[in-house]
Structure formats: C-alpha cells, structure tokens
Amino acid sequence: MSYINEMKLNFKALSENEAFARVAVASFCANKIKDIESISDIKTAVSEAVTNAIVHGYEGKNGDVEINCTINDEKVIIEIIDYGVGIADIDKARQPFFTTKPEVERSGMGFTVMEGFMDEISVISNPEDGTKITLIKLIGKGA
Ligand SMILES: Nc1ncnc2c1ncn2[C@@H]1O[C@H](COP(=O)(O)OP(=O)(O)OP(=O)(O)O)[C@@H](O)[C@H]1O
Ligand SMILES: [Mg+2]
C-alpha cells in the first residue's frame, strides 16, 4: 500500500502567523520525513512563501492565506495561496535580488531561497487575482 496524507491550513495574513504556518507544515511533514535537514529546508521555504503572501500579496491589509499540503512515498507538495495583488512579471520576480520593496529592507532573495531549498517550485499569478506558489521536495529513494 502506498502512503498518502493531506492537510489544509487557512489563516489571516498577519505576520505572527508566519511562524505558525512554518511550524505546522514542518510538524505535518515530520510524520513521514525523518531527516532533519529536509524538515529544516521545508520550514525555510514555507517561511519565505508565507512572508511574501503577507507582505507583498496583501501589503499588510486584511486577507486570507491558504496552504495545501500533500505527502506520499516520493514527495511532499506544498501550495501557498493568496488572493492579493498578484505578480506582474513572474520571471523578473524570481531573479535574485529583484524586489519591489527595497525601501523596507527586502533583499529580493525569497524566490532564490525557495529554489535552493526545494527540488521544484512553480509560480502561478495574475494581477488582482493572487498568487499560488507550489513547492515540491522529493523524499525517500528519489531524494
Ligand atoms: N505573494 C506575492 N504577491 C505579490 N507579489 C509577490 C508575491 N511574492 C513575491 N512577490 C513579488 O516578487 C518579488 C520578489 O520576491 P522575493 O521573495 O524573491 O523577494 P522580496 O520578498 O522582495 O525580498 P526578501 O524575500 O529577500 O525579503 C517581491 O518583491 C514582490 O514584488
Ligand atoms: Mg520575499
């Protein structure tokens, strides 16, 4: 029998929920993933994506952030979704050091960090619609 487990989170776009989301996803994954380095990588990537949803997606205004997490024998798939302003140019946004908020000490390294710590990342975004980040980490034999 192959293993599959799923969970969903839904929370307000408040900065204090970044730590909650990171720990909740890590804790969910830790049932299946026993190597600490992978769990730490997942925490780092989720933290970047959730921070982006709060800071850029909603720009500090009210909003909801969703996380869908699926884990099986081969990989964990984590979707981080906001319904905020969206990203005008995704290719540009993903480049190292690109930021639209240099004045608040953003370094533009969030996407680069997510790419470095995960095996796959995809970005779907439309201005006015919001953004969905999908993070994938291979586990088990494929890792
Ligand atoms: N969820 C989002 N909604 C709208 N825009 C986003 C979102 N995520 C990222 N962006 C855009 O992509 C840019 C790059 O994101 P990235 O995380 O790489 O850097 P940053 O957030 O600006 O800086 P850092 O993550 O280093 O603090 C952001 O400056 C922002 O313009
Ligand atoms: Mg960022």
PDB file of C-alpha atoms and ligand atoms in Angstrom:
ATOM      1  CA  MET A   1       0.000   0.000   0.000  1.00  0.00           C
ATOM      2  CA  SER A   2       1.388   3.383  -0.909  1.00  0.00           C
ATOM      3  CA  TYR A   3       1.253   6.155   1.640  1.00  0.00           C
ATOM      4  CA  ILE A   4      -0.690   9.395   1.205  1.00  0.00           C
ATOM      5  CA  ASN A   5      -1.602  12.117   3.655  1.00  0.00           C
ATOM      6  CA  GLU A   6      -3.080  15.589   3.202  1.00  0.00           C
ATOM      7  CA  MET A   7      -3.793  18.701   5.214  1.00  0.00           C
ATOM      8  CA  LYS A   8      -5.083  22.227   4.656  1.00  0.00           C
ATOM      9  CA  LEU A   9      -4.497  25.417   6.606  1.00  0.00           C
ATOM     10  CA  ASN A  10      -6.365  28.690   6.343  1.00  0.00           C
ATOM     11  CA  PHE A  11      -5.259  31.759   8.296  1.00  0.00           C
ATOM     12  CA  LYS A  12      -5.282  35.548   8.302  1.00  0.00           C
ATOM     13  CA  ALA A  13      -2.431  37.398   6.628  1.00  0.00           C
ATOM     14  CA  LEU A  14      -0.815  38.516   9.879  1.00  0.00           C
ATOM     15  CA  SER A  15       2.936  38.412  10.423  1.00  0.00           C
ATOM     16  CA  GLU A  16       2.575  36.332  13.593  1.00  0.00           C
ATOM     17  CA  ASN A  17       1.010  33.564  11.515  1.00  0.00           C
ATOM     18  CA  GLU A  18       4.228  33.065   9.534  1.00  0.00           C
ATOM     19  CA  ALA A  19       5.826  31.161  12.430  1.00  0.00           C
ATOM     20  CA  PHE A  20       2.605  29.203  12.982  1.00  0.00           C
ATOM     21  CA  ALA A  21       2.433  28.143   9.317  1.00  0.00           C
ATOM     22  CA  ARG A  22       6.102  27.158   9.157  1.00  0.00           C
ATOM     23  CA  VAL A  23       5.873  25.013  12.296  1.00  0.00           C
ATOM     24  CA  ALA A  24       2.507  23.466  11.336  1.00  0.00           C
ATOM     25  CA  VAL A  25       3.768  22.359   7.911  1.00  0.00           C
ATOM     26  CA  ALA A  26       7.045  21.074   9.379  1.00  0.00           C
ATOM     27  CA  SER A  27       5.192  19.150  12.054  1.00  0.00           C
ATOM     28  CA  PHE A  28       2.843  17.596   9.482  1.00  0.00           C
ATOM     29  CA  CYS A  29       5.805  16.573   7.282  1.00  0.00           C
ATOM     30  CA  ALA A  30       7.762  15.170  10.226  1.00  0.00           C
ATOM     31  CA  ASN A  31       5.343  12.218  10.461  1.00  0.00           C
ATOM     32  CA  LYS A  32       6.819  10.974   7.201  1.00  0.00           C
ATOM     33  CA  ILE A  33      10.171  12.727   6.741  1.00  0.00           C
ATOM     34  CA  LYS A  34      12.731  11.675   9.310  1.00  0.00           C
ATOM     35  CA  ASP A  35      15.746  13.621   8.125  1.00  0.00           C
ATOM     36  CA  ILE A  36      16.085  16.896   9.965  1.00  0.00           C
ATOM     37  CA  GLU A  37      17.769  18.704   7.105  1.00  0.00           C
ATOM     38  CA  SER A  38      14.768  18.206   4.814  1.00  0.00           C
ATOM     39  CA  ILE A  39      12.390  19.440   7.507  1.00  0.00           C
ATOM     40  CA  SER A  40      14.560  22.492   8.013  1.00  0.00           C
ATOM     41  CA  ASP A  41      14.617  23.177   4.242  1.00  0.00           C
ATOM     42  CA  ILE A  42      10.801  22.958   4.125  1.00  0.00           C
ATOM     43  CA  LYS A  43      10.484  25.382   7.060  1.00  0.00           C
ATOM     44  CA  THR A  44      12.735  27.902   5.346  1.00  0.00           C
ATOM     45  CA  ALA A  45      10.893  27.726   2.012  1.00  0.00           C
ATOM     46  CA  VAL A  46       7.410  27.905   3.578  1.00  0.00           C
ATOM     47  CA  SER A  47       8.518  30.867   5.647  1.00  0.00           C
ATOM     48  CA  GLU A  48       9.598  32.771   2.515  1.00  0.00           C
ATOM     49  CA  ALA A  49       6.386  31.992   0.610  1.00  0.00           C
ATOM     50  CA  VAL A  50       4.081  32.888   3.510  1.00  0.00           C
ATOM     51  CA  THR A  51       6.007  36.088   4.231  1.00  0.00           C
ATOM     52  CA  ASN A  52       5.628  37.053   0.574  1.00  0.00           C
ATOM     53  CA  ALA A  53       1.874  36.433   0.692  1.00  0.00           C
ATOM     54  CA  ILE A  54       1.526  38.664   3.758  1.00  0.00           C
ATOM     55  CA  VAL A  55       3.990  41.423   2.836  1.00  0.00           C
ATOM     56  CA  HIS A  56       3.545  41.636  -0.955  1.00  0.00           C
ATOM     57  CA  GLY A  57       0.253  39.869  -1.693  1.00  0.00           C
ATOM     58  CA  TYR A  58      -1.805  41.785   0.861  1.00  0.00           C
ATOM     59  CA  GLU A  59       0.681  44.583   1.639  1.00  0.00           C
ATOM     60  CA  GLY A  60      -0.268  44.436   5.306  1.00  0.00           C
ATOM     61  CA  LYS A  61      -4.014  44.607   4.617  1.00  0.00           C
ATOM     62  CA  ASN A  62      -6.632  42.008   5.580  1.00  0.00           C
ATOM     63  CA  GLY A  63      -6.640  38.785   3.667  1.00  0.00           C
ATOM     64  CA  ASP A  64      -6.568  35.021   3.848  1.00  0.00           C
ATOM     65  CA  VAL A  65      -3.665  32.702   3.188  1.00  0.00           C
ATOM     66  CA  GLU A  66      -4.219  29.042   2.361  1.00  0.00           C
ATOM     67  CA  ILE A  67      -1.795  26.157   2.481  1.00  0.00           C
ATOM     68  CA  ASN A  68      -2.485  22.767   0.926  1.00  0.00           C
ATOM     69  CA  CYS A  69      -0.047  20.023   1.749  1.00  0.00           C
ATOM     70  CA  THR A  70       0.105  16.524   0.267  1.00  0.00           C
ATOM     71  CA  ILE A  71       2.701  13.928   1.122  1.00  0.00           C
ATOM     72  CA  ASN A  72       3.291  10.479  -0.313  1.00  0.00           C
ATOM     73  CA  ASP A  73       6.158   7.994  -0.519  1.00  0.00           C
ATOM     74  CA  GLU A  74       8.004  10.066  -3.116  1.00  0.00           C
ATOM     75  CA  LYS A  75       7.451  13.713  -2.354  1.00  0.00           C
ATOM     76  CA  VAL A  76       5.757  16.464  -0.444  1.00  0.00           C
ATOM     77  CA  ILE A  77       3.790  19.091  -2.372  1.00  0.00           C
ATOM     78  CA  ILE A  78       3.040  22.378  -0.589  1.00  0.00           C
ATOM     79  CA  GLU A  79       0.812  25.055  -2.131  1.00  0.00           C
ATOM     80  CA  ILE A  80       0.789  28.547  -0.616  1.00  0.00           C
ATOM     81  CA  ILE A  81      -2.095  30.640  -1.936  1.00  0.00           C
ATOM     82  CA  ASP A  82      -3.083  34.283  -1.520  1.00  0.00           C
ATOM     83  CA  TYR A  83      -5.795  36.368  -3.183  1.00  0.00           C
ATOM     84  CA  GLY A  84      -3.810  39.579  -3.132  1.00  0.00           C
ATOM     85  CA  VAL A  85      -2.310  41.891  -5.738  1.00  0.00           C
ATOM     86  CA  GLY A  86      -0.543  39.218  -7.804  1.00  0.00           C
ATOM     87  CA  ILE A  87       2.801  39.406  -9.611  1.00  0.00           C
ATOM     88  CA  ALA A  88       3.088  41.414 -12.850  1.00  0.00           C
ATOM     89  CA  ASP A  89       6.259  39.762 -14.196  1.00  0.00           C
ATOM     90  CA  ILE A  90       6.966  36.343 -12.686  1.00  0.00           C
ATOM     91  CA  ASP A  91      10.305  35.761 -14.460  1.00  0.00           C
ATOM     92  CA  LYS A  92      11.605  39.074 -13.164  1.00  0.00           C
ATOM     93  CA  ALA A  93      10.275  38.442  -9.640  1.00  0.00           C
ATOM     94  CA  ARG A  94      12.138  35.127  -9.471  1.00  0.00           C
ATOM     95  CA  GLN A  95      15.518  36.682 -10.285  1.00  0.00           C
ATOM     96  CA  PRO A  96      17.999  37.012  -7.401  1.00  0.00           C
ATOM     97  CA  PHE A  97      17.987  40.470  -5.783  1.00  0.00           C
ATOM     98  CA  PHE A  98      14.789  41.581  -7.541  1.00  0.00           C
ATOM     99  CA  THR A  99      12.451  43.271  -5.076  1.00  0.00           C
ATOM    100  CA  THR A 100       9.627  45.778  -5.339  1.00  0.00           C
ATOM    101  CA  LYS A 101      10.176  46.786  -1.698  1.00  0.00           C
ATOM    102  CA  PRO A 102      13.846  47.861  -1.383  1.00  0.00           C
ATOM    103  CA  GLU A 103      12.805  50.682   0.985  1.00  0.00           C
ATOM    104  CA  VAL A 104      11.749  48.225   3.695  1.00  0.00           C
ATOM    105  CA  GLU A 105      14.983  46.253   3.544  1.00  0.00           C
ATOM    106  CA  ARG A 106      13.765  43.393   1.397  1.00  0.00           C
ATOM    107  CA  SER A 107      16.741  41.809  -0.317  1.00  0.00           C
ATOM    108  CA  GLY A 108      14.887  40.126  -3.170  1.00  0.00           C
ATOM    109  CA  MET A 109      16.185  36.680  -2.246  1.00  0.00           C
ATOM    110  CA  GLY A 110      12.957  34.880  -1.236  1.00  0.00           C
ATOM    111  CA  PHE A 111      12.388  33.021  -4.507  1.00  0.00           C
ATOM    112  CA  THR A 112      16.094  32.199  -4.781  1.00  0.00           C
ATOM    113  CA  VAL A 113      15.991  30.704  -1.288  1.00  0.00           C
ATOM    114  CA  MET A 114      12.852  28.662  -2.139  1.00  0.00           C
ATOM    115  CA  GLU A 115      14.556  27.341  -5.286  1.00  0.00           C
ATOM    116  CA  GLY A 116      17.703  26.460  -3.371  1.00  0.00           C
ATOM    117  CA  PHE A 117      15.966  24.587  -0.582  1.00  0.00           C
ATOM    118  CA  MET A 118      13.298  22.740  -2.573  1.00  0.00           C
ATOM    119  CA  ASP A 119      13.506  20.399  -5.586  1.00  0.00           C
ATOM    120  CA  GLU A 120      10.887  22.187  -7.635  1.00  0.00           C
ATOM    121  CA  ILE A 121       8.975  25.436  -7.410  1.00  0.00           C
ATOM    122  CA  SER A 122       6.243  26.806  -9.629  1.00  0.00           C
ATOM    123  CA  VAL A 123       4.525  30.177  -9.553  1.00  0.00           C
ATOM    124  CA  ILE A 124       1.077  30.952 -10.896  1.00  0.00           C
ATOM    125  CA  SER A 125      -0.005  34.554 -10.514  1.00  0.00           C
ATOM    126  CA  ASN A 126      -2.324  37.098 -12.051  1.00  0.00           C
ATOM    127  CA  PRO A 127      -2.530  40.777 -11.136  1.00  0.00           C
ATOM    128  CA  GLU A 128      -5.659  41.393  -8.992  1.00  0.00           C
ATOM    129  CA  ASP A 129      -6.260  37.631  -8.669  1.00  0.00           C
ATOM    130  CA  GLY A 130      -3.482  36.494  -6.373  1.00  0.00           C
ATOM    131  CA  THR A 131      -0.624  34.065  -6.320  1.00  0.00           C
ATOM    132  CA  LYS A 132      -0.119  30.333  -5.919  1.00  0.00           C
ATOM    133  CA  ILE A 133       3.338  29.020  -5.105  1.00  0.00           C
ATOM    134  CA  THR A 134       3.881  25.268  -5.355  1.00  0.00           C
ATOM    135  CA  LEU A 135       6.882  23.859  -3.528  1.00  0.00           C
ATOM    136  CA  ILE A 136       7.993  20.256  -4.032  1.00  0.00           C
ATOM    137  CA  LYS A 137      10.527  18.278  -2.065  1.00  0.00           C
ATOM    138  CA  LEU A 138      11.500  14.746  -3.057  1.00  0.00           C
ATOM    139  CA  ILE A 139      11.753  12.274  -0.246  1.00  0.00           C
ATOM    140  CA  GLY A 140      12.644   8.622   0.148  1.00  0.00           C
ATOM    141  CA  LYS A 141      14.511   6.932  -2.706  1.00  0.00           C
ATOM    142  CA  GLY A 142      14.027   9.772  -5.184  1.00  0.00           C
ATOM    143  CA  ALA A 143      15.576  12.412  -2.940  1.00  0.00           C
TER     144      ALA A 143
HETATM  145  N1  LIG B   1       2.610  36.538  -2.997  1.00  0.00           N
HETATM  146  C1  LIG B   1       3.057  37.597  -3.686  1.00  0.00           C
HETATM  147  N2  LIG B   1       2.181  38.545  -4.138  1.00  0.00           N
HETATM  148  C2  LIG B   1       2.609  39.613  -4.851  1.00  0.00           C
HETATM  149  N3  LIG B   1       3.917  39.835  -5.188  1.00  0.00           N
HETATM  150  C3  LIG B   1       4.825  38.923  -4.782  1.00  0.00           C
HETATM  151  C4  LIG B   1       4.459  37.765  -4.022  1.00  0.00           C
HETATM  152  N4  LIG B   1       5.582  37.051  -3.778  1.00  0.00           N
HETATM  153  C5  LIG B   1       6.590  37.726  -4.359  1.00  0.00           C
HETATM  154  N5  LIG B   1       6.154  38.857  -4.966  1.00  0.00           N
HETATM  155  C6  LIG B   1       6.982  39.823  -5.743  1.00  0.00           C
HETATM  156  O1  LIG B   1       8.203  39.192  -6.092  1.00  0.00           O
HETATM  157  C7  LIG B   1       9.303  39.960  -5.606  1.00  0.00           C
HETATM  158  C8  LIG B   1      10.446  39.010  -5.237  1.00  0.00           C
HETATM  159  O2  LIG B   1      10.111  38.201  -4.118  1.00  0.00           O
HETATM  160  P1  LIG B   1      11.275  37.653  -3.188  1.00  0.00           P
HETATM  161  O3  LIG B   1      10.685  36.898  -2.073  1.00  0.00           O
HETATM  162  O4  LIG B   1      12.281  36.953  -4.053  1.00  0.00           O
HETATM  163  O5  LIG B   1      11.985  38.981  -2.664  1.00  0.00           O
HETATM  164  P2  LIG B   1      11.440  40.022  -1.562  1.00  0.00           P
HETATM  165  O6  LIG B   1      10.263  39.452  -0.834  1.00  0.00           O
HETATM  166  O7  LIG B   1      11.242  41.324  -2.237  1.00  0.00           O
HETATM  167  O8  LIG B   1      12.684  40.112  -0.578  1.00  0.00           O
HETATM  168  P3  LIG B   1      13.088  39.039   0.573  1.00  0.00           P
HETATM  169  O9  LIG B   1      12.266  37.808   0.341  1.00  0.00           O
HETATM  170  O10 LIG B   1      14.553  38.796   0.354  1.00  0.00           O
HETATM  171  O11 LIG B   1      12.773  39.720   1.871  1.00  0.00           O
HETATM  172  C9  LIG B   1       8.751  40.771  -4.455  1.00  0.00           C
HETATM  173  O12 LIG B   1       9.500  41.938  -4.213  1.00  0.00           O
HETATM  174  C10 LIG B   1       7.335  41.088  -4.942  1.00  0.00           C
HETATM  175  O13 LIG B   1       7.336  42.149  -5.857  1.00  0.00           O
HETATM  176 MG    MG B   2      10.268  37.556  -0.035  1.00  0.00          MG
END
